[in-house]
Amino acid sequence: MDISLLLTISMFITLVAFLLSGFPVAFTLGGTGLLFGLIGLATGALDVSFLTLLPDRIYGNVIRNELLFAIPLFVAMGVMLEKSNVAEDLLENMGKLFGPLRGGLGISVSIVGALLAASTGIVGATVVTMGLLSLPTMLKRGYSPSLATGSIAAAGTLGQIIPPSIVLILLADVMSSAWQQAQLSQNIFSPTPMSAGELFAGALIPGLVLVGLYILYQILVAIIKPEASPAIPPEEGAQLDTGFYLSLLKALMPPLVLIIAVLGSILSGIATPTEAASVGAIGAMLLGAARQNAKSLQNVLITLGCLIILLMIATFADLRIDRENVPTTDVIAYYGAILLTVIFAIGLARALWLLKTKAILNEVMTSTVRISTMIYAILIGAALFSLVFRGIGGDEIIESMLTNLPGGYLTALILVMLLMFVLGFFLDFIEITFVVVPIVAPALLAMEGSLGPIWLGVLMAMNLQTSFLTPPFGFALFYLRGVVPESIPTTAIYKGVIPFVIIQILALVMIALFPEMVTWLPKQLF
C-alpha cells in the first residue's frame, strides 16, 4: 500500500478514535497533526517546509481573520439575551396566544425557538431555558412527554441553521477556503470569493421552511392524536384584550428590532457580519440594562434616541469639515453629531455599569471568553491537522476517491452527506466542521455538477443540525436531560426527537431537489 494512502487512513482513524474517547477536540486535532507530521517526516512522506508554514497559517487564517472576530461578539450577544429573560417573556406570551388551540403550546415553542435562534444562536442556553419554562406547563396540560421534550429539543437547535449563527460563521470560513482551493485546482487563478453574508442569505429560507415543517408536524399530531397535545381550556386561558396584545408587543419588539438590525444590516450589505455582530452585542447589552428597572429603561431609550438621530444626521448631512466651503448646516450637524456621540457613550457606559453592579456583565464576559477560547483553540489545532493532512497528500487522495466514484458528483455528494449524518451520532458540529468539511468540500466543489459553495454550505449546515438531536451523543438531548424531571425516562426524549430528525432529513432532501431555496435570495441581494 502507498505510504501516503496508509498515513491518510491511519490519520483519520486515529483522530476519530481520540474524539470518541472524549479527549478535548483542540488537543486531539493538534496532537494528531503533530504525531503524523513527525511520522511523515520520518518516512519521507512529508516535506519539512510544510510545517514551517504553520505560523503563517495561524496568523493569516485565524488571528487576522476578521470574520472570526464575529464569534465572541455573537456569543456575548446570545449570553446577554439569555440573562435578560427574553425567552421567559416570549414563551409566556406565545403560550397564552396559541394555548387555546390543540397543539398550541408546541407551536409556541417552535416560534419562540425560531426567534431565539435569530437573536441568540446558542443551542444549550435555548434548550435549557425552554426546558425549564415550557416543559412543566406542557406536562401539566397533558402533553405527551415524548412530544413535549422532542418539540423543545428540536426548537432549541434552530439556532444552527437560522442566521446569524456560529455554525454558519465557522462554515463560511471553511467553505470560503475550500471554494478558493477548488477554483485554483481548476486553474482559476483569480478565484471568486464567497462571503458569510451570502451563506446567511442562503440559509434564511431553508431555516424558515424548517420552522414551518415543525409547526405543520405539531398541527398534524393535534389532528391525529389530540390526546397528545390538548388545548388549554378557554376559562384558564389569557384574556386576549388590549392589555395582552400590548404585553405581547412589549415581549416581541426588543428581540425583533435586534434581529432586524443585525440580520438586516448583513443581508442589505450595509455591514459585514463582524460589524453587525458588534451592533448586536451592544444592542443586547442595552436591552439587558433596560430590563432592570424604570430608570435604566429611560437611560437606554435616551441612548438609543441619540443613536437614531446620529444615524439620520450621517445620512442627510456631509460631516467632512476639511472641505474648502462647508455650509453652516453641515457645521452645525458636525458638532451636533459630536454631542450625540458623547451622550451615547455616556448612556452605554451607564448601562454597562448597571449590568456590572447586578453581576450580569461578569457572567456574560466569562461565558464569552470561555466559549471563544475553546473555538479559537480548535481553529489552531485544525490548522495544524489540515496542514499535515495536505502535506502527506491526503487531500489529493480524497479528491481522487470522490471523483472516481460511479455516478460522479451525485454519488459523491450522497456519500459525504451520509458520512456527516453518521458521524453526527458521535461527534458534534464543531468537530465535523473542522475535520470532515475541509477534507471533502474542495473536491466536491471542483467536480462537474457542483452548484457552488453557498448551496453546499447550507446543505451541510442542515445536516450538521441533526448532530444535536441524534442519540447517543446529541448535545440538545444532554442539555434537556439535565432539566427534565426524573419521572421522564431518557427513552421518551429519544423517541420524541426521532420525528424531528426525520423532518430535518426531509428538509435536507428538499434543499437538494430544489436548490433555488438556497440560491434565490443571495442572487437577489448580492
Coordinates of C-alpha atoms in Angstrom, one line a residue:
M1 CA 0.0 0.0 0.0
D2 CA 1.2 3.5 -0.8
I3 CA 2.7 5.2 2.3
S4 CA 0.6 8.4 1.7
L5 CA -2.6 6.4 1.5
L6 CA -1.7 4.4 4.6
L7 CA -0.9 7.6 6.6
T8 CA -4.1 9.3 5.4
I9 CA -6.3 6.4 6.5
S10 CA -4.4 6.0 9.8
M11 CA -4.6 9.7 10.5
F12 CA -8.4 9.8 10.1
I13 CA -9.0 6.7 12.2
T14 CA -6.7 8.0 14.9
L15 CA -8.5 11.3 15.0
V16 CA -12.0 9.8 15.2
A17 CA -10.8 7.3 17.9
F18 CA -9.4 10.1 20.1
L19 CA -12.6 12.2 19.6
L20 CA -14.8 9.3 20.6
S21 CA -12.7 8.7 23.7
G22 CA -13.8 12.2 24.9
F23 CA -10.3 13.8 24.6
P24 CA -10.6 17.6 24.1
V25 CA -11.1 18.5 20.4
A26 CA -8.4 21.2 20.1
F27 CA -5.7 18.9 21.6
T28 CA -6.9 15.9 19.5
L29 CA -6.7 17.9 16.3
G30 CA -3.3 19.4 17.1
G31 CA -1.9 16.3 18.7
T32 CA -2.9 14.0 15.8
G33 CA -1.5 16.5 13.3
L34 CA 1.8 16.7 15.2
L35 CA 2.1 12.9 15.6
F36 CA 1.5 12.2 11.9
G37 CA 3.7 15.2 11.0
L38 CA 6.6 13.5 12.8
I39 CA 5.7 10.1 11.2
G40 CA 5.5 11.8 7.8
L41 CA 8.9 13.4 8.3
A42 CA 10.4 10.1 9.4
T43 CA 9.1 8.2 6.4
G44 CA 9.8 10.9 3.9
A45 CA 6.1 11.4 3.1
L46 CA 6.0 14.9 4.4
D47 CA 8.3 17.8 3.4
V48 CA 9.6 19.7 6.4
S49 CA 8.7 23.0 4.6
F50 CA 5.0 22.3 5.2
L51 CA 5.4 22.6 9.0
T52 CA 7.3 25.9 8.6
L53 CA 4.1 27.3 7.1
L54 CA 2.1 26.8 10.3
P55 CA 2.8 30.2 12.0
D56 CA 1.8 32.0 8.8
R57 CA -1.4 29.9 8.5
I58 CA -2.3 30.6 12.2
Y59 CA -1.5 34.3 11.8
G60 CA -3.3 34.8 8.5
N61 CA -6.2 32.4 8.8
V62 CA -7.0 32.7 12.5
I63 CA -5.6 35.7 14.2
R64 CA -6.1 38.2 11.3
N65 CA -9.4 36.7 10.1
E66 CA -11.9 39.5 10.5
L67 CA -14.9 37.1 10.0
L68 CA -13.9 35.1 13.1
F69 CA -14.0 38.3 15.2
A70 CA -17.8 38.0 14.9
I71 CA -17.7 34.8 17.1
P72 CA -17.1 36.4 20.5
L73 CA -19.4 39.2 19.6
F74 CA -22.3 36.9 18.7
V75 CA -21.6 34.8 21.8
A76 CA -21.7 37.9 24.0
M77 CA -25.0 38.9 22.3
G78 CA -26.5 35.5 22.9
V79 CA -25.4 35.1 26.5
M80 CA -26.7 38.6 27.4
L81 CA -30.1 37.9 25.9
E82 CA -30.2 34.6 27.8
K83 CA -29.5 36.5 31.1
S84 CA -32.1 39.2 30.1
N85 CA -35.0 36.7 30.4
V86 CA -36.2 37.4 26.9
A87 CA -37.1 33.8 26.4
E88 CA -39.3 33.8 29.5
D89 CA -41.4 36.7 28.3
L90 CA -41.7 35.3 24.8
L91 CA -42.8 31.8 26.0
E92 CA -45.3 33.2 28.4
N93 CA -47.0 35.4 25.9
M94 CA -46.8 33.0 22.9
G95 CA -48.2 30.3 25.2
K96 CA -51.2 32.5 26.1
L97 CA -51.7 33.4 22.4
F98 CA -51.7 29.8 21.0
G99 CA -52.6 27.8 24.1
P100 CA -56.3 27.7 23.4
L101 CA -55.6 25.7 20.2
R102 CA -54.8 22.0 20.2
G103 CA -51.1 21.7 19.8
G104 CA -50.8 25.5 20.5
L105 CA -48.1 25.1 23.2
G106 CA -46.0 23.1 20.8
I107 CA -46.5 25.7 18.1
S108 CA -45.5 28.5 20.5
V109 CA -42.3 26.6 21.4
S110 CA -41.4 26.3 17.7
I111 CA -42.0 30.0 17.1
V112 CA -40.1 31.1 20.2
G113 CA -37.2 28.7 19.2
A114 CA -37.0 30.5 15.8
L115 CA -37.0 33.9 17.4
L116 CA -34.3 32.9 19.9
A117 CA -32.3 31.3 17.1
A118 CA -32.2 34.5 15.2
S119 CA -31.2 36.5 18.3
T120 CA -29.1 34.2 20.5
G121 CA -28.0 31.3 18.3
I122 CA -26.8 29.3 21.4
V123 CA -28.3 25.9 21.5
G124 CA -27.5 24.9 25.1
A125 CA -29.0 28.1 26.5
T126 CA -32.1 27.9 24.4
V127 CA -32.8 24.2 25.1
V128 CA -32.3 24.6 28.9
T129 CA -34.3 27.8 29.1
M130 CA -37.3 26.4 27.2
G131 CA -37.0 23.1 29.1
L132 CA -37.2 24.9 32.4
L133 CA -40.0 27.2 31.4
S134 CA -42.2 25.3 28.9
L135 CA -41.9 21.7 29.8
P136 CA -43.6 21.9 33.2
T137 CA -46.6 23.7 31.6
M138 CA -46.8 21.3 28.7
L139 CA -46.7 18.3 31.0
K140 CA -49.3 19.9 33.4
R141 CA -51.6 20.4 30.4
G142 CA -51.5 16.7 29.5
Y143 CA -48.9 16.8 26.6
S144 CA -47.2 13.6 25.7
P145 CA -43.8 13.6 27.4
S146 CA -42.1 12.5 24.2
L147 CA -43.8 15.2 22.1
A148 CA -43.1 17.9 24.7
T149 CA -39.4 17.0 25.0
G150 CA -38.9 16.5 21.3
S151 CA -40.5 19.8 20.5
I152 CA -38.3 21.7 22.9
A153 CA -35.1 19.9 21.8
A154 CA -35.8 20.5 18.1
A155 CA -36.8 24.1 18.5
G156 CA -33.6 24.7 20.5
T157 CA -31.4 23.6 17.7
L158 CA -32.8 26.1 15.2
G159 CA -30.0 28.5 16.1
Q160 CA -27.7 26.3 13.9
I161 CA -29.5 27.0 10.6
I162 CA -31.3 30.3 11.1
P163 CA -28.8 33.1 10.7
P164 CA -26.8 34.7 12.3
S165 CA -25.4 31.5 13.9
I166 CA -21.9 30.5 15.0
V167 CA -22.2 27.3 12.8
L168 CA -22.7 29.4 9.7
I169 CA -19.8 31.7 10.6
L170 CA -17.5 28.7 11.0
L171 CA -18.8 27.0 7.9
A172 CA -18.5 30.3 5.9
D173 CA -14.8 30.4 6.8
V174 CA -14.2 26.8 6.0
M175 CA -16.3 26.9 2.8
S176 CA -14.6 30.1 1.6
S177 CA -11.1 28.4 1.8
A178 CA -12.5 25.3 0.2
W179 CA -14.0 27.3 -2.7
Q180 CA -10.7 29.0 -3.3
Q181 CA -8.9 25.7 -3.4
A182 CA -11.5 24.2 -5.8
Q183 CA -11.1 27.2 -8.2
L184 CA -7.3 27.0 -8.0
S185 CA -7.4 23.3 -8.8
Q186 CA -9.4 24.2 -11.9
N187 CA -6.6 26.7 -12.9
I188 CA -8.7 29.7 -12.0
F189 CA -6.1 32.0 -10.6
S190 CA -8.4 34.9 -9.7
P191 CA -10.9 33.0 -7.6
T192 CA -14.4 34.4 -6.9
P193 CA -14.8 34.9 -3.1
M194 CA -17.7 33.7 -1.0
S195 CA -18.9 35.9 1.9
A196 CA -20.6 34.9 5.1
G197 CA -23.4 37.3 4.2
E198 CA -24.2 35.1 1.1
L199 CA -24.3 32.0 3.3
F200 CA -26.5 33.8 5.8
A201 CA -28.9 34.8 2.9
G202 CA -28.8 31.2 1.5
A203 CA -29.7 29.7 4.9
L204 CA -32.6 32.0 5.7
I205 CA -35.3 30.5 3.6
P206 CA -34.4 26.9 4.4
G207 CA -34.4 27.8 8.1
L208 CA -37.8 29.3 7.9
V209 CA -39.1 26.3 5.9
L210 CA -37.8 24.1 8.7
V211 CA -39.7 26.1 11.3
G212 CA -42.8 25.7 9.1
L213 CA -42.4 22.0 8.9
Y214 CA -42.1 21.8 12.7
I215 CA -45.3 23.7 13.1
L216 CA -47.0 21.6 10.5
Y217 CA -46.0 18.5 12.4
Q218 CA -47.5 20.0 15.6
I219 CA -50.8 20.6 13.8
L220 CA -50.8 17.0 12.3
V221 CA -50.2 15.5 15.8
A222 CA -53.0 17.6 17.2
I223 CA -55.4 16.3 14.5
I224 CA -54.3 12.6 14.5
K225 CA -53.6 12.3 18.3
P226 CA -55.5 15.1 20.0
E227 CA -54.9 13.5 23.4
A228 CA -51.1 14.0 23.0
S229 CA -51.4 17.8 22.7
P230 CA -54.5 19.1 24.3
A231 CA -55.6 22.7 24.3
I232 CA -55.7 25.0 27.4
P233 CA -59.4 25.3 28.5
P234 CA -60.8 28.7 27.5
E235 CA -61.6 29.6 31.1
E236 CA -58.0 29.1 32.0
G237 CA -56.5 31.0 29.0
A238 CA -55.5 34.6 28.8
Q239 CA -57.9 37.4 28.0
L240 CA -57.0 38.4 24.5
D241 CA -57.7 42.1 25.1
T242 CA -55.7 45.3 24.5
G243 CA -53.6 44.7 27.7
F244 CA -52.5 41.3 26.5
Y245 CA -51.6 42.5 23.0
L246 CA -49.5 45.3 24.5
S247 CA -47.7 42.8 26.7
L248 CA -47.1 40.6 23.6
L249 CA -45.8 43.6 21.6
K250 CA -43.5 44.5 24.5
A251 CA -42.1 41.0 24.6
L252 CA -41.7 40.7 20.8
M253 CA -40.4 44.1 19.9
P254 CA -36.9 44.1 21.5
P255 CA -35.7 40.8 20.0
L256 CA -37.3 41.6 16.7
V257 CA -35.6 45.0 16.4
L258 CA -32.3 43.4 17.3
I259 CA -32.8 40.7 14.7
I260 CA -33.7 43.2 12.0
A261 CA -30.7 45.5 12.9
V262 CA -28.2 42.6 12.9
L263 CA -29.5 40.3 10.1
G264 CA -30.9 43.2 8.0
S265 CA -27.6 45.1 8.0
I266 CA -25.8 41.9 6.8
L267 CA -28.3 40.9 4.1
S268 CA -28.6 44.5 2.8
G269 CA -24.8 44.8 2.6
I270 CA -24.7 47.8 5.0
A271 CA -22.4 45.9 7.4
T272 CA -20.2 42.9 7.4
P273 CA -21.1 40.0 9.8
T274 CA -18.4 41.3 12.2
E275 CA -19.7 44.9 12.2
A276 CA -23.3 43.6 12.6
A277 CA -22.2 41.4 15.4
S278 CA -20.8 44.4 17.3
V279 CA -24.2 46.1 16.8
G280 CA -25.9 43.0 18.2
A281 CA -23.6 42.8 21.2
I282 CA -24.1 46.5 22.1
G283 CA -27.9 46.2 21.4
A284 CA -28.1 43.1 23.7
M285 CA -26.2 45.0 26.5
L286 CA -28.6 47.9 26.2
L287 CA -31.6 45.5 26.2
G288 CA -30.3 43.8 29.3
A289 CA -29.9 47.1 31.1
A290 CA -33.3 48.3 30.1
R291 CA -35.0 45.3 31.7
Q292 CA -33.5 46.0 35.2
N293 CA -35.6 49.0 36.3
A294 CA -37.6 52.0 35.1
K295 CA -34.7 54.4 35.5
S296 CA -32.4 52.2 33.4
L297 CA -35.1 51.9 30.7
Q298 CA -35.3 55.7 30.5
N299 CA -31.5 55.9 30.1
V300 CA -31.5 53.2 27.4
L301 CA -34.3 55.0 25.5
I302 CA -32.3 58.3 25.5
T303 CA -29.2 56.4 24.4
L304 CA -31.0 54.8 21.5
G305 CA -32.7 58.0 20.6
C306 CA -29.2 59.7 20.3
L307 CA -28.1 56.8 18.1
I308 CA -31.1 57.1 15.8
I309 CA -30.6 60.9 15.4
L310 CA -26.9 60.4 14.8
L311 CA -27.7 57.9 12.0
M312 CA -30.1 60.4 10.5
I313 CA -27.5 63.2 10.6
A314 CA -24.9 60.9 9.0
T315 CA -27.4 60.1 6.2
F316 CA -28.6 63.6 5.3
A317 CA -25.5 65.7 6.1
D318 CA -21.9 65.8 4.9
L319 CA -19.8 65.6 8.1
R320 CA -16.5 66.2 6.4
I321 CA -15.3 69.6 7.6
D322 CA -11.9 69.5 5.8
R323 CA -13.5 70.9 2.7
E324 CA -12.9 74.4 1.3
N325 CA -16.5 75.5 1.6
V326 CA -18.5 74.0 4.4
P327 CA -22.2 75.1 4.7
T328 CA -23.3 76.3 8.1
T329 CA -25.9 73.5 8.3
D330 CA -23.1 70.9 7.9
V331 CA -21.0 72.6 10.6
I332 CA -24.0 72.5 13.0
A333 CA -24.6 68.9 12.0
Y334 CA -20.9 68.1 12.7
Y335 CA -20.9 69.5 16.2
G336 CA -24.3 68.0 16.9
A337 CA -23.0 64.6 15.9
I338 CA -20.1 65.0 18.3
L339 CA -22.5 65.9 21.1
L340 CA -24.8 63.0 20.4
T341 CA -21.8 60.6 20.2
V342 CA -20.7 61.8 23.7
I343 CA -24.2 61.3 25.1
F344 CA -24.5 57.9 23.5
A345 CA -21.1 56.8 25.0
I346 CA -22.2 58.1 28.5
G347 CA -25.5 56.2 28.2
L348 CA -23.7 53.0 27.1
A349 CA -21.2 53.3 30.0
R350 CA -24.1 53.7 32.5
A351 CA -25.8 50.7 31.1
L352 CA -22.7 48.6 31.3
W353 CA -22.0 49.8 34.9
L354 CA -25.5 48.8 35.9
L355 CA -25.0 45.3 34.4
K356 CA -21.7 45.1 36.3
T357 CA -23.3 46.0 39.6
K358 CA -26.0 43.4 39.0
A359 CA -23.2 40.8 38.4
I360 CA -24.7 40.1 34.9
L361 CA -21.8 41.6 32.9
N362 CA -19.2 39.4 34.7
E363 CA -21.2 36.2 33.8
V364 CA -21.6 37.3 30.2
M365 CA -17.9 38.1 29.8
T366 CA -16.8 34.9 31.5
S367 CA -19.0 32.8 29.2
T368 CA -17.9 34.7 26.1
V369 CA -14.2 34.2 26.9
R370 CA -14.6 30.5 27.7
I371 CA -16.6 29.7 24.5
S372 CA -14.5 31.9 22.2
T373 CA -11.2 30.5 23.6
M374 CA -12.5 26.9 23.0
I375 CA -13.3 27.8 19.4
Y376 CA -10.0 29.6 18.7
A377 CA -8.1 26.7 20.3
I378 CA -9.9 24.3 17.9
L379 CA -9.1 26.5 15.0
I380 CA -5.4 26.4 15.8
G381 CA -5.5 22.6 16.2
A382 CA -7.4 22.3 12.9
A383 CA -4.8 24.5 11.1
L384 CA -2.0 22.0 12.1
F385 CA -4.1 19.0 11.3
S386 CA -5.2 20.2 7.8
L387 CA -1.6 21.3 7.0
V388 CA -0.2 17.9 7.8
F389 CA -3.1 16.2 6.0
R390 CA -2.4 18.1 2.9
G391 CA 1.3 17.7 3.2
I392 CA 1.1 13.9 3.2
G393 CA -1.2 14.1 0.1
G394 CA -4.5 13.3 1.9
D395 CA -6.5 16.0 0.0
E396 CA -5.4 14.5 -3.3
I397 CA -6.3 11.0 -2.2
I398 CA -9.8 12.1 -1.1
E399 CA -10.4 14.1 -4.3
S400 CA -9.3 11.1 -6.4
M401 CA -11.6 8.8 -4.4
L402 CA -14.6 11.1 -4.8
T403 CA -14.1 11.9 -8.5
N404 CA -13.7 8.2 -9.4
L405 CA -16.9 7.0 -7.8
P406 CA -19.5 5.6 -10.2
G407 CA -22.3 8.1 -10.6
G408 CA -20.0 11.1 -10.4
Y409 CA -21.0 14.1 -8.3
L410 CA -24.3 12.8 -7.1
T411 CA -22.8 9.7 -5.7
A412 CA -20.0 11.6 -4.0
L413 CA -22.5 14.1 -2.5
I414 CA -24.7 11.4 -1.1
L415 CA -21.7 9.6 0.3
V416 CA -20.4 12.7 2.1
M417 CA -23.9 13.6 3.4
L418 CA -24.3 10.0 4.8
L419 CA -20.8 10.2 6.4
M420 CA -21.6 13.5 8.1
F421 CA -25.0 12.2 9.2
V422 CA -23.5 9.1 10.8
L423 CA -20.6 11.0 12.4
G424 CA -23.3 13.3 13.9
F425 CA -24.3 10.4 16.1
F426 CA -20.9 10.5 17.8
L427 CA -19.3 13.9 17.1
D428 CA -20.6 17.5 17.5
F429 CA -20.9 20.1 14.8
I430 CA -17.5 21.8 15.5
E431 CA -15.6 18.5 15.2
I432 CA -17.3 17.7 11.9
T433 CA -16.9 21.2 10.6
F434 CA -13.1 21.2 11.1
V435 CA -12.4 17.5 10.4
V436 CA -14.7 16.5 7.5
V437 CA -15.7 19.6 5.7
P438 CA -12.1 20.9 4.8
I439 CA -11.3 17.4 3.5
V440 CA -14.3 16.8 1.3
A441 CA -15.6 20.3 0.3
P442 CA -12.7 21.3 -2.1
A443 CA -13.2 18.0 -4.0
L444 CA -17.0 18.3 -4.2
L445 CA -16.8 22.0 -5.3
A446 CA -14.3 21.2 -8.0
M447 CA -16.4 18.4 -9.5
E448 CA -18.7 18.8 -12.5
G449 CA -22.3 19.3 -11.4
S450 CA -21.5 21.3 -8.3
L451 CA -24.0 24.1 -7.5
G452 CA -21.5 26.2 -5.7
P453 CA -20.3 26.8 -2.1
I454 CA -23.5 28.5 -0.8
W455 CA -25.8 25.6 -1.7
L456 CA -23.3 23.0 -0.4
G457 CA -22.7 25.0 2.8
V458 CA -26.4 25.3 3.6
L459 CA -26.8 21.6 2.8
M460 CA -24.0 20.7 5.2
A461 CA -25.4 23.1 7.9
M462 CA -28.8 21.4 7.8
N463 CA -27.0 18.1 8.1
L464 CA -24.9 19.3 11.0
Q465 CA -28.0 20.4 12.8
T466 CA -29.1 16.8 13.1
S467 CA -26.0 16.1 15.2
F468 CA -27.6 17.9 18.1
L469 CA -30.6 15.6 18.1
T470 CA -29.2 12.2 17.2
P471 CA -28.6 9.8 20.1
P472 CA -26.5 8.7 21.9
F473 CA -24.3 11.9 21.9
G474 CA -26.8 14.6 20.7
F475 CA -25.9 17.7 22.8
A476 CA -29.5 19.0 22.8
L477 CA -30.6 15.7 24.4
F478 CA -27.9 16.1 27.1
Y479 CA -29.0 19.7 27.8
L480 CA -32.6 18.7 28.1
R481 CA -31.9 15.6 30.2
G482 CA -30.4 17.9 32.8
V483 CA -33.6 19.8 33.3
V484 CA -36.4 17.3 32.8
P485 CA -38.0 15.6 35.8
E486 CA -36.6 12.1 36.8
S487 CA -40.1 10.7 36.1
I488 CA -39.5 11.2 32.3
P489 CA -37.2 8.4 31.0
T490 CA -34.4 9.2 28.6
T491 CA -36.0 6.8 26.1
A492 CA -39.0 9.2 26.0
I493 CA -36.7 12.1 24.9
Y494 CA -35.1 9.9 22.3
K495 CA -38.5 8.8 21.0
G496 CA -39.6 12.4 20.9
V497 CA -36.8 13.7 18.7
I498 CA -37.0 11.0 16.1
P499 CA -39.9 12.7 14.1
F500 CA -37.9 16.0 14.2
V501 CA -34.8 14.2 12.9
I502 CA -36.9 12.8 10.0
I503 CA -38.3 16.3 9.4
Q504 CA -34.7 17.7 9.2
I505 CA -33.8 14.9 6.7
L506 CA -36.9 15.9 4.7
A507 CA -35.7 19.5 4.7
L508 CA -32.3 18.3 3.5
V509 CA -33.9 16.4 0.6
M510 CA -35.9 19.5 -0.3
I511 CA -32.8 21.6 -0.4
A512 CA -31.1 19.0 -2.6
L513 CA -34.1 18.8 -5.0
F514 CA -34.9 22.5 -5.1
P515 CA -31.6 24.4 -4.9
E516 CA -33.4 27.6 -5.6
M517 CA -34.5 27.6 -1.9
V518 CA -30.9 28.4 -1.2
T519 CA -29.6 30.2 -4.2
W520 CA -32.5 32.6 -5.0
L521 CA -32.1 35.1 -2.1
P522 CA -28.3 35.5 -2.4
K523 CA -28.7 36.2 -6.1
Q524 CA -31.3 38.9 -5.3
L525 CA -29.2 40.5 -2.5
F526 CA -25.7 40.1 -3.8

